[in-house]
XYZ file of C-alpha atoms in Angstrom:
427
model
C 111.984 16.675 289.492
C 108.306 19.032 289.327
C 108.262 22.362 288.178
C 106.485 24.974 289.496
C 103.079 25.276 291.017
C 102.505 29.366 290.502
C 104.796 31.710 289.497
C 105.819 34.385 292.141
C 104.009 37.014 292.002
C 104.055 40.308 294.179
C 100.676 41.016 294.586
C 99.224 44.962 295.957
C 96.794 44.816 298.460
C 95.092 46.357 301.644
C 98.172 45.481 304.134
C 100.496 46.918 301.518
C 102.592 43.612 298.767
C 102.850 40.493 299.481
C 105.137 39.079 297.803
C 105.041 35.673 297.016
C 108.160 33.391 295.675
C 107.092 29.839 294.648
C 109.045 27.469 294.800
C 110.303 23.819 293.747
C 111.059 20.868 295.578
C 112.917 21.362 298.957
C 114.777 19.888 301.214
C 114.004 20.056 304.773
C 114.237 18.239 308.239
C 111.546 16.258 307.347
C 112.965 15.337 303.418
C 112.538 16.077 300.580
C 109.041 18.467 299.433
C 106.789 18.619 297.322
C 106.615 23.089 297.454
C 107.882 23.288 300.969
C 106.724 26.434 302.851
C 109.145 27.827 304.797
C 107.963 31.939 305.167
C 104.733 33.624 305.915
C 105.504 37.271 307.527
C 106.353 40.730 306.591
C 109.959 42.701 306.126
C 111.077 45.364 307.921
C 113.131 47.298 305.649
C 110.499 46.130 301.393
C 112.654 47.681 299.164
C 116.335 46.522 300.924
C 114.685 42.518 300.227
C 112.638 43.048 296.774
C 116.893 44.925 295.616
C 118.859 42.620 297.104
C 116.002 39.588 296.232
C 116.429 40.874 292.730
C 120.213 41.526 293.348
C 120.862 37.823 293.722
C 118.094 37.036 290.533
C 120.752 39.511 287.962
C 123.395 37.724 288.628
C 121.903 34.179 287.516
C 121.034 35.556 284.517
C 124.270 37.077 283.209
C 127.690 35.450 281.893
C 130.750 37.741 281.948
C 132.197 35.489 280.234
C 132.512 32.276 278.861
C 129.482 33.002 275.978
C 129.159 29.888 274.837
C 128.002 27.740 278.613
C 125.990 30.876 279.247
C 124.226 30.499 276.825
C 123.101 27.099 277.839
C 123.183 28.036 281.334
C 121.202 31.279 281.147
C 118.379 32.253 284.270
C 119.147 29.959 285.796
C 116.444 29.664 288.779
C 118.414 30.727 292.428
C 118.440 29.082 295.452
C 116.733 30.247 299.288
C 117.412 28.659 302.443
C 115.712 29.037 305.579
C 117.603 29.168 308.383
C 115.357 29.378 311.672
C 116.244 32.437 312.249
C 117.340 33.538 308.591
C 116.493 33.716 304.673
C 119.874 33.196 302.225
C 119.060 33.718 298.903
C 121.755 32.359 297.088
C 123.320 32.290 292.813
C 125.744 31.881 290.308
C 126.202 33.744 287.004
C 126.054 31.185 284.172
C 129.627 31.202 283.808
C 130.771 30.304 286.575
C 132.994 33.135 288.407
C 130.143 35.457 290.248
C 128.490 34.168 293.230
C 126.192 35.720 294.895
C 124.270 36.161 298.151
C 120.970 38.137 299.739
C 120.826 37.247 304.192
C 117.069 38.456 305.098
C 118.568 38.729 309.341
C 116.913 38.225 312.863
C 116.691 41.402 312.519
C 115.236 42.048 309.086
C 112.332 39.320 309.734
C 110.196 41.327 312.671
C 108.611 39.032 315.547
C 107.739 36.507 311.977
C 108.730 32.961 312.296
C 111.844 31.495 309.774
C 111.282 27.181 309.069
C 113.870 25.393 309.165
C 115.458 24.068 304.457
C 116.140 24.498 301.298
C 114.800 24.747 297.516
C 115.074 27.391 294.249
C 112.654 30.303 294.202
C 111.262 31.864 290.548
C 111.850 34.722 289.922
C 110.479 35.589 286.376
C 109.865 38.385 284.438
C 106.769 40.138 286.334
C 108.125 39.561 289.633
C 110.548 41.272 288.456
C 109.350 44.219 287.238
C 107.045 44.291 290.113
C 109.865 43.876 292.306
C 111.513 46.957 290.812
C 108.636 48.915 291.588
C 109.166 48.331 296.304
C 109.499 51.446 298.375
C 110.521 52.234 301.442
C 107.261 53.019 301.935
C 104.551 50.428 302.178
C 104.841 47.073 303.736
C 105.875 44.167 302.045
C 104.551 40.531 302.909
C 106.980 37.814 301.638
C 106.099 34.084 301.209
C 108.446 31.529 300.970
C 105.715 28.381 299.397
C 102.943 27.508 298.497
C 100.092 28.107 301.463
C 100.496 31.530 300.715
C 100.468 31.820 296.569
C 98.244 33.870 294.817
C 98.713 36.106 292.044
C 96.678 38.976 290.703
C 95.224 37.110 288.376
C 94.020 33.321 287.964
C 94.503 33.194 284.199
C 98.224 33.992 284.616
C 99.197 32.462 288.432
C 100.342 29.133 286.700
C 103.210 27.907 284.762
C 104.699 24.127 283.974
C 108.668 24.304 283.230
C 111.276 21.696 285.393
C 114.205 23.227 287.615
C 117.421 20.965 287.491
C 121.118 23.045 289.368
C 123.901 21.655 287.135
C 126.078 20.170 288.587
C 129.022 23.013 287.935
C 125.954 25.023 290.411
C 126.099 22.714 292.666
C 130.052 21.720 292.452
C 130.879 25.783 293.318
C 127.704 25.969 296.038
C 130.198 23.461 297.563
C 133.854 25.004 296.899
C 132.423 29.461 297.594
C 132.257 28.252 301.028
C 135.827 26.267 300.867
C 137.175 29.779 300.388
C 135.497 31.383 302.074
C 136.141 29.623 305.283
C 140.230 30.148 304.579
C 139.784 33.877 303.678
C 141.176 37.062 305.877
C 139.698 40.340 306.058
C 142.140 43.000 305.008
C 139.531 46.104 304.058
C 136.371 48.158 305.537
C 135.117 51.425 303.509
C 132.018 52.973 305.356
C 128.947 54.417 303.640
C 129.440 56.966 302.470
C 132.617 56.169 300.922
C 130.703 53.373 298.497
C 129.370 55.436 296.044
C 132.542 57.263 295.057
C 134.046 53.728 294.674
C 131.486 51.419 292.827
C 131.765 54.278 290.552
C 135.257 54.632 290.007
C 135.122 50.744 288.873
C 135.158 50.474 284.817
C 131.592 50.650 282.796
C 132.848 48.211 279.256
C 131.424 44.565 278.507
C 131.345 42.355 281.162
C 133.987 40.557 282.033
C 136.093 44.034 282.223
C 139.522 44.802 282.878
C 142.319 42.934 285.849
C 142.872 46.694 288.481
C 144.025 46.537 291.852
C 141.867 48.790 294.805
C 144.558 49.720 296.946
C 142.361 51.709 300.026
C 144.256 55.289 301.102
C 142.919 57.589 303.707
C 140.609 58.861 301.434
C 139.027 56.040 299.857
C 139.420 53.713 297.672
C 141.181 54.611 294.329
C 141.897 52.086 291.422
C 145.666 50.724 289.955
C 146.248 49.200 287.340
C 149.393 47.695 289.247
C 150.194 45.538 291.746
C 151.240 47.366 295.156
C 151.755 47.271 299.356
C 148.505 47.020 300.415
C 145.883 46.765 297.624
C 143.446 44.014 296.302
C 143.132 42.363 293.239
C 140.146 42.532 291.843
C 140.432 40.528 288.298
C 137.182 41.050 286.078
C 136.241 44.311 287.315
C 133.092 45.131 285.945
C 132.105 42.269 287.793
C 131.495 43.532 291.103
C 128.872 45.375 289.011
C 126.374 42.847 290.243
C 126.288 45.062 293.663
C 124.482 47.490 291.778
C 121.173 47.451 293.235
C 121.988 47.239 296.136
C 124.534 49.596 297.037
C 122.953 52.972 297.479
C 121.461 50.637 300.541
C 125.436 50.084 301.631
C 126.042 50.846 305.288
C 129.731 49.498 305.288
C 131.443 48.094 302.044
C 134.208 44.800 304.134
C 136.471 42.569 301.866
C 137.942 39.622 302.491
C 140.582 37.723 300.684
C 142.273 33.833 300.441
C 145.225 32.666 298.891
C 144.198 32.110 295.434
C 143.248 35.951 294.507
C 139.392 35.015 295.031
C 137.825 37.614 296.510
C 134.739 38.374 298.853
C 132.589 41.854 299.207
C 129.776 41.519 301.688
C 127.589 45.213 301.971
C 125.682 45.476 305.020
C 122.710 47.067 304.716
C 119.807 47.770 306.828
C 119.081 44.558 308.420
C 120.246 42.506 305.969
C 123.414 41.768 304.207
C 125.151 40.608 300.246
C 128.301 39.049 299.171
C 129.741 38.790 295.547
C 132.523 37.142 295.560
C 134.090 36.951 292.522
C 136.830 33.858 290.898
C 140.260 35.253 290.030
C 139.471 35.525 286.378
C 137.319 36.055 284.700
C 136.800 32.971 282.792
C 137.901 30.456 285.696
C 134.855 29.359 286.571
C 134.773 27.948 291.063
C 133.180 24.672 290.236
C 137.335 23.803 288.841
C 138.633 25.053 291.968
C 139.249 22.136 293.467
C 139.774 23.576 296.870
C 138.168 20.343 298.602
C 139.400 17.265 296.602
C 142.467 16.729 298.684
C 139.970 15.624 301.901
C 137.443 13.737 299.747
C 140.602 11.663 298.895
C 141.187 10.901 302.656
C 139.587 6.942 302.659
C 137.828 7.849 306.523
C 136.140 11.802 304.650
C 132.879 9.967 304.143
C 132.346 7.439 306.627
C 133.217 11.588 309.377
C 130.709 13.523 306.438
C 128.270 10.818 307.529
C 129.238 10.618 310.937
C 128.271 14.501 311.846
C 125.540 15.166 309.129
C 123.800 13.940 312.916
C 124.249 16.649 315.000
C 124.310 19.722 312.044
C 120.007 19.812 313.231
C 119.927 22.610 311.484
C 121.370 24.984 313.292
C 122.070 29.186 311.551
C 125.387 28.438 312.103
C 127.875 25.595 312.581
C 130.540 25.362 315.136
C 133.810 22.954 314.427
C 135.003 23.523 317.549
C 130.870 21.839 318.741
C 131.588 19.388 317.236
C 134.411 17.815 318.241
C 132.515 17.995 321.228
C 129.851 16.638 320.638
C 131.587 13.557 318.250
C 134.460 13.099 319.757
C 135.533 13.020 315.981
C 139.717 14.650 315.752
C 139.594 18.298 314.511
C 141.393 16.779 311.821
C 138.550 14.432 311.333
C 135.176 16.752 312.292
C 137.413 18.563 308.765
C 137.038 15.707 306.138
C 133.627 15.183 307.425
C 133.310 18.880 307.094
C 134.297 18.356 303.215
C 132.863 15.545 302.751
C 129.450 17.642 303.783
C 129.446 20.632 301.911
C 131.194 18.632 298.608
C 127.606 17.104 298.363
C 126.262 20.958 299.145
C 124.940 20.570 302.864
C 127.360 23.395 303.693
C 127.853 27.249 303.220
C 129.785 29.648 305.343
C 128.938 33.058 306.918
C 131.673 35.362 306.572
C 130.979 37.540 309.261
C 130.261 35.313 312.014
C 132.885 32.113 311.037
C 130.966 29.930 310.832
C 129.436 27.176 308.892
C 125.687 26.912 308.245
C 123.420 24.210 307.396
C 121.978 23.261 304.188
C 119.955 21.191 302.020
C 120.341 21.252 298.138
C 117.431 19.728 296.569
C 120.008 17.264 294.384
C 121.055 14.159 294.514
C 124.207 14.747 297.064
C 126.001 12.050 297.209
C 125.975 11.391 293.323
C 127.404 14.376 293.233
C 130.288 13.623 295.057
C 130.720 10.630 292.552
C 130.592 13.187 289.740
C 133.567 15.213 290.918
C 135.237 14.460 287.647
C 138.480 15.347 288.766
C 138.418 13.016 291.706
C 136.945 10.097 289.406
C 138.998 10.875 286.468
C 141.749 10.338 289.507
C 140.328 7.173 291.680
C 140.085 5.727 287.459
C 144.116 6.409 287.213
C 144.414 4.671 290.837
C 142.634 1.646 290.155
C 143.895 1.871 287.091
C 147.874 1.335 288.271
C 148.146 4.385 286.725
C 150.666 5.691 290.062
C 153.914 4.101 290.935
C 156.726 4.749 293.864
C 159.566 6.159 291.325
C 163.496 6.298 292.788
C 164.081 8.638 294.937
C 162.118 10.096 298.872
C 158.443 11.938 297.575
C 158.633 11.028 293.927
C 155.556 8.981 291.677
C 155.082 8.323 287.797
C 151.897 8.442 287.361
C 150.346 7.632 283.470
C 148.544 10.890 282.277
C 144.633 9.681 280.212
C 146.316 10.455 276.643
C 149.449 7.454 277.861
C 151.938 10.366 278.922
C 154.002 9.475 282.068
C 154.126 12.468 284.709
C 157.254 12.904 287.203
C 155.124 13.545 290.868
C 157.474 15.349 293.667
C 157.001 15.822 297.198
C 158.872 18.803 298.714
C 159.133 21.574 301.536
C 154.993 21.004 301.892
C 153.319 21.046 297.747
C 153.720 18.950 295.018
C 154.739 19.241 291.851
C 153.886 17.471 288.293
C 155.889 17.689 284.720
C 152.257 17.979 283.098
C 150.911 21.420 281.411
C 148.801 22.054 284.311
C 151.129 22.769 286.794
C 152.722 24.283 284.342
C 149.432 26.751 284.207
C 148.538 27.041 287.048
C 151.784 26.219 289.117
C 149.919 24.452 292.418
C 147.141 26.867 292.247
């Protein structure tokens, strides 16, 4: 993978500030392109855009747990997707337990046109310092790609470094949309009450205590125990990743999934910022396994490839439309979308309740083949490690270390005698 040809920069000129984001190779409708140009134009709110991009970069540079892995993966570059009418910046924390996404919506981009594609963007220390000084008064020109890259000094604009998205990030970028698609909206908080709620969060070293947020008439308050109607927030300090954008927030909406994963969406002028936090501070999104059952279907890849031709880089992907256009059943479309999501080709918009198309600049099919749990399961099956046991819905499974486990199916769920089942109870 080639490196960035220039450093990202914020240059002040007679017309205001020009933000130039250096990009790595990007996936586009015409294939993989070195340093593509996806967008060039003025954003409506310079201060909001600067805060949102910085917040995503902050999360990418943070580790809230699992310090050993965090040291290996810190300072990874955010991913940007141009969807034809909006820009989406996203990243994971180094521990993989927090996902951040900043969407610059059509109303935040004025009359500027947006292309299509996905790539990495370089948010280096000099650019971070410059973005932190942006205010609302000056216009800001955002350019993603090499054609608009400029620097304040010729000697300081070139950077040679290679960027690779680790498999763990790609699996997380697949799992989070799948988790979001199953979430339910549970609470809303108007803008004027957001500062008080955020001020109540514990200011301790991350990840912080696990608490429950209780929506009440006067606002939201924290509880150390679960109460009727309360919202789980594991590792409360992790929610402080929103602090750069919170002062612009007009409203906050929370969605929660059955696993305890929660998504916190801040409505901003012409934009949105969403933090998704895992159900446990030491639980990374890459290992959730939400897609495994669908990926195990032998026809998932076939349906995924069939759908890929119909995605068309649309800003939103409507499942019902795909059923009508392709002639596939709803179940076939669901398995195909799972295969596409697992390869990093789909994201999910909680507010619009719809998928969106993206193509990560990686070998997507290689990532699926290297999914460790799916690969291990297929290896067990190929080596004859799964056999029927007496009784309906019962099997004996030979584990990787020679242990024999009993697996049963009843009441719509699987149960196993292994340690994993004992620890996680089927979650």
